[in-house]
Amino acid sequence: MIFGLFSNMAGRSQQLATALLFILSVVLSFPVGEKKTDVPTCGYESCHATKPGMLNVHLVPHTHDDVGWLKTVDQYFYGDRNDIQHAGVQYILDSVVDQLLKNPDRRFIYVETAFFYRWWKSQSSSMQQTVKQLVNEGRLEFVNGGWCMSDEAATHYSAVIDQMTIGLRFLNETFGACGRPRVAWHIDPFGHAREHASMFAQMGFDGFFFGRLDYQDRARRMRNKEQELLWRASDSLTPPMADLFTGILPNGYNPPEGFCWDQLCSDPPIRDDPDLEDYNVDDVVGRFLVIANSQSTVYKTNHIIMTMGSDFQYENANLWYKNLDKLIHYVNAQQANGSKVNVLYSTPSCYLQELHRANLTWPLKTDDFFPYADDAHDFWTGYFTSRPALKRYERISNSNLQTCNQLEVFGGPASRKGPFGEGESQTMKKAMAVAQHHDAVSGTEKQHVANDYARKLANGWQHCQVLVSNSLAALSGLSAERIYCDNLNVSVCPLTESSKKFSVNVYNPLARPVTWPVRLPVNGTAYSVSDASGKAVDCQVVHVSQATHEVRRQRGFAVNELVFQVQAPPLGYTTYTVALIQDGPPPAPAQQRAPPVIQNKFLQVTFDPETGLISSLNNQETKQIIKLTQNFYWYNASAGNNVESRQPSGAYIFRPNSSTPFIISRTAKTEIIKTSVVQEVRQWFAPWVSQVVRLYADSRALELEWTVGPVPIDDSLGKEVITRLDTSIKTSEYFYTDSNGREVLQRKKDFWPTWNLKQSEPIAGNYYPINSRAYIKDDVNQLTVVTDRSQGGGSIQNGSLEIMLHRRLLHDDFRGVGEPLNEISGIFPDGLVVRGRLLLTLDPPQTAADTHRPLAEGMVLQPLLTFTDGDLKPNTQLEFSGLLAALPPAVHLLTLSQWDEDSVLLRLEHQYQSSESKVSSQAVTVNLQKLFSTLEVLGVAELNLSANQWKDEMKRFDWTPEKGEKPLLKTFQDPSTWEVTLRPMEIRTFLLKVNLR
């Protein structure tokens, strides 16, 4: 292990003792298994022997337990609402443990720690000891190990890392080294992101297995025996740092046809009494040998894997194991007759070990597995946008959770127990972890389940609010009640609407200063705003738009908005005081004709006076100008009563019935507002579509705040609403999208890098997930769009970029969810109304990342506003920063979270790719001891990305690509114990021993 003690130890015996105590405490916090007389034989040591010269068939008993889908998480765990789906996870685990104890040869893998954690808590100590023994012997093995099996299209990398950390930490602390998964296992997500593979590699996984693959890609890989490959998942990280062996499972994640022996299945059991008329052993063995030998022809080695299980199976595990025992016995008995097939109980890690032992070379892949289609007209690209309100709420919740985590550290024990009660972050962490599930943020669950995810996030935020209030009270010395206004996006905040004087606390979760526009609902016409030093701040009052009046549905009554810009210190807060100067009617509406231009010192935007639409965008610093038109359209969704008649659009699948979208309006009714703080053009396209084109005084980005809904359903098809940006940029059919908010991948219309695509869906087949940004460019201009949530989009025409904003569908797409994506509620009985923001930047391609990287970072982690009514008491500390200085522009503080009583988890990342910025794509060094203003760092230990292994003890299998040499892991030496160097796209994770100053 590597521990930083102190660079100058002479005469510092007390600090040395403290640091050494930290070493002891850290070691104790990472159990490696209880001391027993029997040495644990888990992991690779527990694998059954295979037979050389034979086809070894690895049977993997497993269950796939969705953390919410057709039923809520609670309903799935308890086995409630079996009228929807028969599934009860607690009974699965009960039954599996019982059956594993009956035969030491049996194996079982489990994935979803969220469920296992619940089950574990309810077990007796004797049962817990029994389960620990099964784990120590490798009979029960955890794979993947996150709180859930995350979605790969709609998740942001920071939330994925968090949910993996919380699950793996529980396994580590409960089972020690034997609880650590060796294999990542994503058998159900609908397409696979390169960034996920990179993260899994950095978490120490030896390999990765998944089930869903595009039908054309699978056919090609089967022909070429390339269903197992080496995935090089980063253009920036030095190989093999982000290399991950990847295997594609043969049957999705189901058993071979005819070999499903769960209570939910109808395949006949093995009837092995020869005296009975329906004896079928010969038939079963014969069919199995045919399937095994056939499967072996499309894989590379004499080892193949079969997944023996499926959704929520093994509730009566005896059915499975009794028949699997017989299958293994009778198939292997044929070896006496010359059979070359050997069947064994196995796990994914044991199978992976045999592939590694084969010492072969493997095809190399450097792109990703999006989009995914399971047939010619069935592209799973609709879910990139499905449930846009939930996708936004998940993103806001992530920002709130990071603020909660940081303030728990800075506030110390007082944050957890203070004037506002007992606060904690665990409820929020678990709610966010569940929300990463591939049927949660993806938007592919039933409506009542989506409501439950949102309810859990809201409940978690309530717990965090207590913690945040306590922490801010401790830091500021102000214990007055803090008000949280979670509906500012629709101009609702009862305090600001009614108070004559109040203060605004602005907490910035980024490790750099930010300038941020604040818009507060008010009813006065003039206000004064002063900053923490008492200096007057420019502020303006504008009237609330008609669209906002309509969308907030009697939840607020403000007629105006107070607009000003705040400046907040890094990882800290500042305070602004607001006082009413004048009541009265709202300002008179501005001119009702199309304006020619809005501008600030950075950007200029012109509008067509005839249509009211944007006509050009000009970067006034670089003297760039492009033609730019932006409008709204919809695709009519395909409809059908069954898949055979016509595949309909649904929660998963996007299938427009025409390649030409319908324009909502060729013109927009417009209104202009120009103030010293903001200039904006309000556009109305239809009763259900409006937008504000907004340019703040100090912003390098143009904001498009769109409002869509209720989407009319005046036909039987449903609508899929997009915005499209048409430009003069010469794109040559190329465009670019991010992968889980990190590295950017090049895309090309109607093209896959790894095979000759036969395009059958010219729109849906060219859609990709956009998690935080997309852009188009030529040699001179790059137009980047930063999104506020995960969405789907593509470049269907040269020079254009379209993004899907909302979907309202009237048919199910026959992929299991069993209901149309038609969101209605008590607030929106006529259909969901969604509001969001896009940020547009225009830059030279060589410097564009210097703008869009911090812009996207700020969109993900936004300042948190809290409010206090009345005058502030004297001696209130109005400003605070947790850092001694802002971090360099290339460095992002990804995680700051309390780990235990006197240690914190810190992640620092280099947020630039290796070649995207001349300025920022350079290595950067940070001194950990000179990082925090209120934390004294006494000791440091480096961990892997998921914080469940010491970095210097993380050893992974090495693999050789078919082309090129086997990459050797390079180690870079930091300048000193406390100085850590970050290279492009590198994330480094540390456990710090700290004292609160």
PDB file of N, CA and C in Angstrom, residues 582-629:
ATOM      1  N   GLN A 582     -40.004  48.868  -4.647  1.00  0.00           N
ATOM      2  CA  GLN A 582     -41.268  49.408  -5.183  1.00  0.00           C
ATOM      3  C   GLN A 582     -42.212  48.271  -5.533  1.00  0.00           C
ATOM      4  N   ASP A 583     -43.459  48.416  -5.041  1.00  0.00           N
ATOM      5  CA  ASP A 583     -44.543  47.535  -5.480  1.00  0.00           C
ATOM      6  C   ASP A 583     -45.171  48.137  -6.729  1.00  0.00           C
ATOM      7  N   GLY A 584     -46.150  47.431  -7.251  1.00  0.00           N
ATOM      8  CA  GLY A 584     -46.877  48.003  -8.370  1.00  0.00           C
ATOM      9  C   GLY A 584     -47.091  46.992  -9.466  1.00  0.00           C
ATOM     10  N   PRO A 585     -47.665  47.458 -10.573  1.00  0.00           N
ATOM     11  CA  PRO A 585     -47.936  46.545 -11.687  1.00  0.00           C
ATOM     12  C   PRO A 585     -46.647  46.098 -12.339  1.00  0.00           C
ATOM     13  N   PRO A 586     -46.692  45.000 -13.065  1.00  0.00           N
ATOM     14  CA  PRO A 586     -45.494  44.522 -13.755  1.00  0.00           C
ATOM     15  C   PRO A 586     -45.076  45.477 -14.857  1.00  0.00           C
ATOM     16  N   PRO A 587     -43.833  45.387 -15.292  1.00  0.00           N
ATOM     17  CA  PRO A 587     -43.389  46.233 -16.392  1.00  0.00           C
ATOM     18  C   PRO A 587     -44.232  45.999 -17.638  1.00  0.00           C
ATOM     19  N   ALA A 588     -44.389  47.028 -18.397  1.00  0.00           N
ATOM     20  CA  ALA A 588     -45.169  46.899 -19.634  1.00  0.00           C
ATOM     21  C   ALA A 588     -44.466  45.937 -20.576  1.00  0.00           C
ATOM     22  N   PRO A 589     -45.217  45.082 -21.254  1.00  0.00           N
ATOM     23  CA  PRO A 589     -44.595  44.160 -22.203  1.00  0.00           C
ATOM     24  C   PRO A 589     -43.815  44.919 -23.268  1.00  0.00           C
ATOM     25  N   ALA A 590     -42.749  44.303 -23.719  1.00  0.00           N
ATOM     26  CA  ALA A 590     -41.922  44.927 -24.740  1.00  0.00           C
ATOM     27  C   ALA A 590     -42.592  44.801 -26.100  1.00  0.00           C
ATOM     28  N   GLN A 591     -41.902  45.313 -27.119  1.00  0.00           N
ATOM     29  CA  GLN A 591     -42.453  45.319 -28.466  1.00  0.00           C
ATOM     30  C   GLN A 591     -42.828  43.921 -28.917  1.00  0.00           C
ATOM     31  N   GLN A 592     -43.869  43.810 -29.700  1.00  0.00           N
ATOM     32  CA  GLN A 592     -44.385  42.519 -30.129  1.00  0.00           C
ATOM     33  C   GLN A 592     -43.942  42.149 -31.536  1.00  0.00           C
ATOM     34  N   ARG A 593     -42.941  42.800 -32.074  1.00  0.00           N
ATOM     35  CA  ARG A 593     -42.436  42.450 -33.391  1.00  0.00           C
ATOM     36  C   ARG A 593     -41.116  41.694 -33.249  1.00  0.00           C
ATOM     37  N   ALA A 594     -40.719  41.053 -34.326  1.00  0.00           N
ATOM     38  CA  ALA A 594     -39.486  40.276 -34.286  1.00  0.00           C
ATOM     39  C   ALA A 594     -38.288  41.199 -34.156  1.00  0.00           C
ATOM     40  N   PRO A 595     -37.422  40.934 -33.209  1.00  0.00           N
ATOM     41  CA  PRO A 595     -36.255  41.805 -33.032  1.00  0.00           C
ATOM     42  C   PRO A 595     -35.167  41.455 -34.036  1.00  0.00           C
ATOM     43  N   PRO A 596     -34.345  42.390 -34.399  1.00  0.00           N
ATOM     44  CA  PRO A 596     -33.273  42.069 -35.329  1.00  0.00           C
ATOM     45  C   PRO A 596     -32.094  41.370 -34.662  1.00  0.00           C
ATOM     46  N   VAL A 597     -31.812  41.678 -33.367  1.00  0.00           N
ATOM     47  CA  VAL A 597     -30.581  41.169 -32.789  1.00  0.00           C
ATOM     48  C   VAL A 597     -30.630  41.234 -31.266  1.00  0.00           C
ATOM     49  N   ILE A 598     -29.973  40.244 -30.613  1.00  0.00           N
ATOM     50  CA  ILE A 598     -29.595  40.352 -29.201  1.00  0.00           C
ATOM     51  C   ILE A 598     -28.110  40.056 -29.132  1.00  0.00           C
ATOM     52  N   GLN A 599     -27.418  40.684 -28.181  1.00  0.00           N
ATOM     53  CA  GLN A 599     -25.972  40.510 -28.163  1.00  0.00           C
ATOM     54  C   GLN A 599     -25.393  40.883 -26.806  1.00  0.00           C
ATOM     55  N   ASN A 600     -24.199  40.375 -26.566  1.00  0.00           N
ATOM     56  CA  ASN A 600     -23.342  40.836 -25.482  1.00  0.00           C
ATOM     57  C   ASN A 600     -21.930  40.960 -26.055  1.00  0.00           C
ATOM     58  N   LYS A 601     -20.923  41.082 -25.215  1.00  0.00           N
ATOM     59  CA  LYS A 601     -19.573  41.288 -25.736  1.00  0.00           C
ATOM     60  C   LYS A 601     -18.987  40.039 -26.382  1.00  0.00           C
ATOM     61  N   PHE A 602     -19.640  38.868 -26.169  1.00  0.00           N
ATOM     62  CA  PHE A 602     -19.126  37.620 -26.711  1.00  0.00           C
ATOM     63  C   PHE A 602     -19.892  37.133 -27.935  1.00  0.00           C
ATOM     64  N   LEU A 603     -21.206  37.219 -27.888  1.00  0.00           N
ATOM     65  CA  LEU A 603     -22.049  36.637 -28.922  1.00  0.00           C
ATOM     66  C   LEU A 603     -23.036  37.654 -29.473  1.00  0.00           C
ATOM     67  N   GLN A 604     -23.433  37.429 -30.715  1.00  0.00           N
ATOM     68  CA  GLN A 604     -24.506  38.196 -31.331  1.00  0.00           C
ATOM     69  C   GLN A 604     -25.434  37.216 -32.047  1.00  0.00           C
ATOM     70  N   VAL A 605     -26.718  37.390 -31.832  1.00  0.00           N
ATOM     71  CA  VAL A 605     -27.720  36.507 -32.428  1.00  0.00           C
ATOM     72  C   VAL A 605     -28.689  37.365 -33.220  1.00  0.00           C
ATOM     73  N   THR A 606     -28.867  37.033 -34.477  1.00  0.00           N
ATOM     74  CA  THR A 606     -29.835  37.765 -35.299  1.00  0.00           C
ATOM     75  C   THR A 606     -31.052  36.891 -35.567  1.00  0.00           C
ATOM     76  N   PHE A 607     -32.156  37.572 -35.836  1.00  0.00           N
ATOM     77  CA  PHE A 607     -33.429  36.906 -36.076  1.00  0.00           C
ATOM     78  C   PHE A 607     -34.002  37.366 -37.409  1.00  0.00           C
ATOM     79  N   ASP A 608     -34.700  36.487 -38.051  1.00  0.00           N
ATOM     80  CA  ASP A 608     -35.382  36.829 -39.303  1.00  0.00           C
ATOM     81  C   ASP A 608     -36.630  37.639 -38.969  1.00  0.00           C
ATOM     82  N   PRO A 609     -36.748  38.867 -39.479  1.00  0.00           N
ATOM     83  CA  PRO A 609     -37.904  39.696 -39.115  1.00  0.00           C
ATOM     84  C   PRO A 609     -39.223  39.158 -39.631  1.00  0.00           C
ATOM     85  N   GLU A 610     -39.173  38.271 -40.644  1.00  0.00           N
ATOM     86  CA  GLU A 610     -40.416  37.724 -41.193  1.00  0.00           C
ATOM     87  C   GLU A 610     -40.904  36.515 -40.400  1.00  0.00           C
ATOM     88  N   THR A 611     -39.979  35.665 -39.980  1.00  0.00           N
ATOM     89  CA  THR A 611     -40.380  34.416 -39.315  1.00  0.00           C
ATOM     90  C   THR A 611     -40.252  34.481 -37.803  1.00  0.00           C
ATOM     91  N   GLY A 612     -39.413  35.385 -37.293  1.00  0.00           N
ATOM     92  CA  GLY A 612     -39.155  35.419 -35.856  1.00  0.00           C
ATOM     93  C   GLY A 612     -38.193  34.359 -35.392  1.00  0.00           C
ATOM     94  N   LEU A 613     -37.557  33.632 -36.338  1.00  0.00           N
ATOM     95  CA  LEU A 613     -36.625  32.565 -36.001  1.00  0.00           C
ATOM     96  C   LEU A 613     -35.197  33.093 -36.016  1.00  0.00           C
ATOM     97  N   ILE A 614     -34.327  32.409 -35.280  1.00  0.00           N
ATOM     98  CA  ILE A 614     -32.900  32.726 -35.343  1.00  0.00           C
ATOM     99  C   ILE A 614     -32.422  32.595 -36.788  1.00  0.00           C
ATOM    100  N   SER A 615     -31.571  33.509 -37.207  1.00  0.00           N
ATOM    101  CA  SER A 615     -31.036  33.432 -38.566  1.00  0.00           C
ATOM    102  C   SER A 615     -29.515  33.317 -38.594  1.00  0.00           C
ATOM    103  N   SER A 616     -28.819  33.801 -37.540  1.00  0.00           N
ATOM    104  CA  SER A 616     -27.357  33.663 -37.529  1.00  0.00           C
ATOM    105  C   SER A 616     -26.837  33.739 -36.112  1.00  0.00           C
ATOM    106  N   LEU A 617     -25.628  33.207 -35.938  1.00  0.00           N
ATOM    107  CA  LEU A 617     -24.928  33.266 -34.658  1.00  0.00           C
ATOM    108  C   LEU A 617     -23.509  33.741 -34.931  1.00  0.00           C
ATOM    109  N   ASN A 618     -23.065  34.712 -34.141  1.00  0.00           N
ATOM    110  CA  ASN A 618     -21.777  35.360 -34.376  1.00  0.00           C
ATOM    111  C   ASN A 618     -20.973  35.359 -33.077  1.00  0.00           C
ATOM    112  N   ASN A 619     -19.759  34.800 -33.142  1.00  0.00           N
ATOM    113  CA  ASN A 619     -18.822  34.899 -32.026  1.00  0.00           C
ATOM    114  C   ASN A 619     -18.014  36.178 -32.234  1.00  0.00           C
ATOM    115  N   GLN A 620     -18.259  37.175 -31.398  1.00  0.00           N
ATOM    116  CA  GLN A 620     -17.661  38.485 -31.620  1.00  0.00           C
ATOM    117  C   GLN A 620     -16.196  38.535 -31.184  1.00  0.00           C
ATOM    118  N   GLU A 621     -15.770  37.566 -30.385  1.00  0.00           N
ATOM    119  CA  GLU A 621     -14.354  37.504 -30.015  1.00  0.00           C
ATOM    120  C   GLU A 621     -13.502  36.965 -31.152  1.00  0.00           C
ATOM    121  N   THR A 622     -13.965  35.865 -31.765  1.00  0.00           N
ATOM    122  CA  THR A 622     -13.170  35.197 -32.802  1.00  0.00           C
ATOM    123  C   THR A 622     -13.569  35.611 -34.209  1.00  0.00           C
ATOM    124  N   LYS A 623     -14.595  36.473 -34.320  1.00  0.00           N
ATOM    125  CA  LYS A 623     -15.079  36.964 -35.614  1.00  0.00           C
ATOM    126  C   LYS A 623     -15.649  35.832 -36.482  1.00  0.00           C
ATOM    127  N   GLN A 624     -16.219  34.819 -35.829  1.00  0.00           N
ATOM    128  CA  GLN A 624     -16.885  33.747 -36.571  1.00  0.00           C
ATOM    129  C   GLN A 624     -18.359  34.077 -36.719  1.00  0.00           C
ATOM    130  N   ILE A 625     -18.924  33.664 -37.827  1.00  0.00           N
ATOM    131  CA  ILE A 625     -20.358  33.813 -38.015  1.00  0.00           C
ATOM    132  C   ILE A 625     -20.865  32.645 -38.845  1.00  0.00           C
ATOM    133  N   ILE A 626     -21.983  32.073 -38.421  1.00  0.00           N
ATOM    134  CA  ILE A 626     -22.613  30.986 -39.179  1.00  0.00           C
ATOM    135  C   ILE A 626     -24.087  31.299 -39.375  1.00  0.00           C
ATOM    136  N   LYS A 627     -24.623  30.805 -40.458  1.00  0.00           N
ATOM    137  CA  LYS A 627     -26.073  30.808 -40.617  1.00  0.00           C
ATOM    138  C   LYS A 627     -26.637  29.758 -39.665  1.00  0.00           C
ATOM    139  N   LEU A 628     -27.673  30.105 -38.964  1.00  0.00           N
ATOM    140  CA  LEU A 628     -28.267  29.191 -37.993  1.00  0.00           C
ATOM    141  C   LEU A 628     -29.770  29.403 -37.943  1.00  0.00           C
ATOM    142  N   THR A 629     -30.504  28.354 -38.202  1.00  0.00           N
ATOM    143  CA  THR A 629     -31.957  28.372 -38.047  1.00  0.00           C
ATOM    144  C   THR A 629     -32.341  27.267 -37.078  1.00  0.00           C
TER     145      THR A 629
END
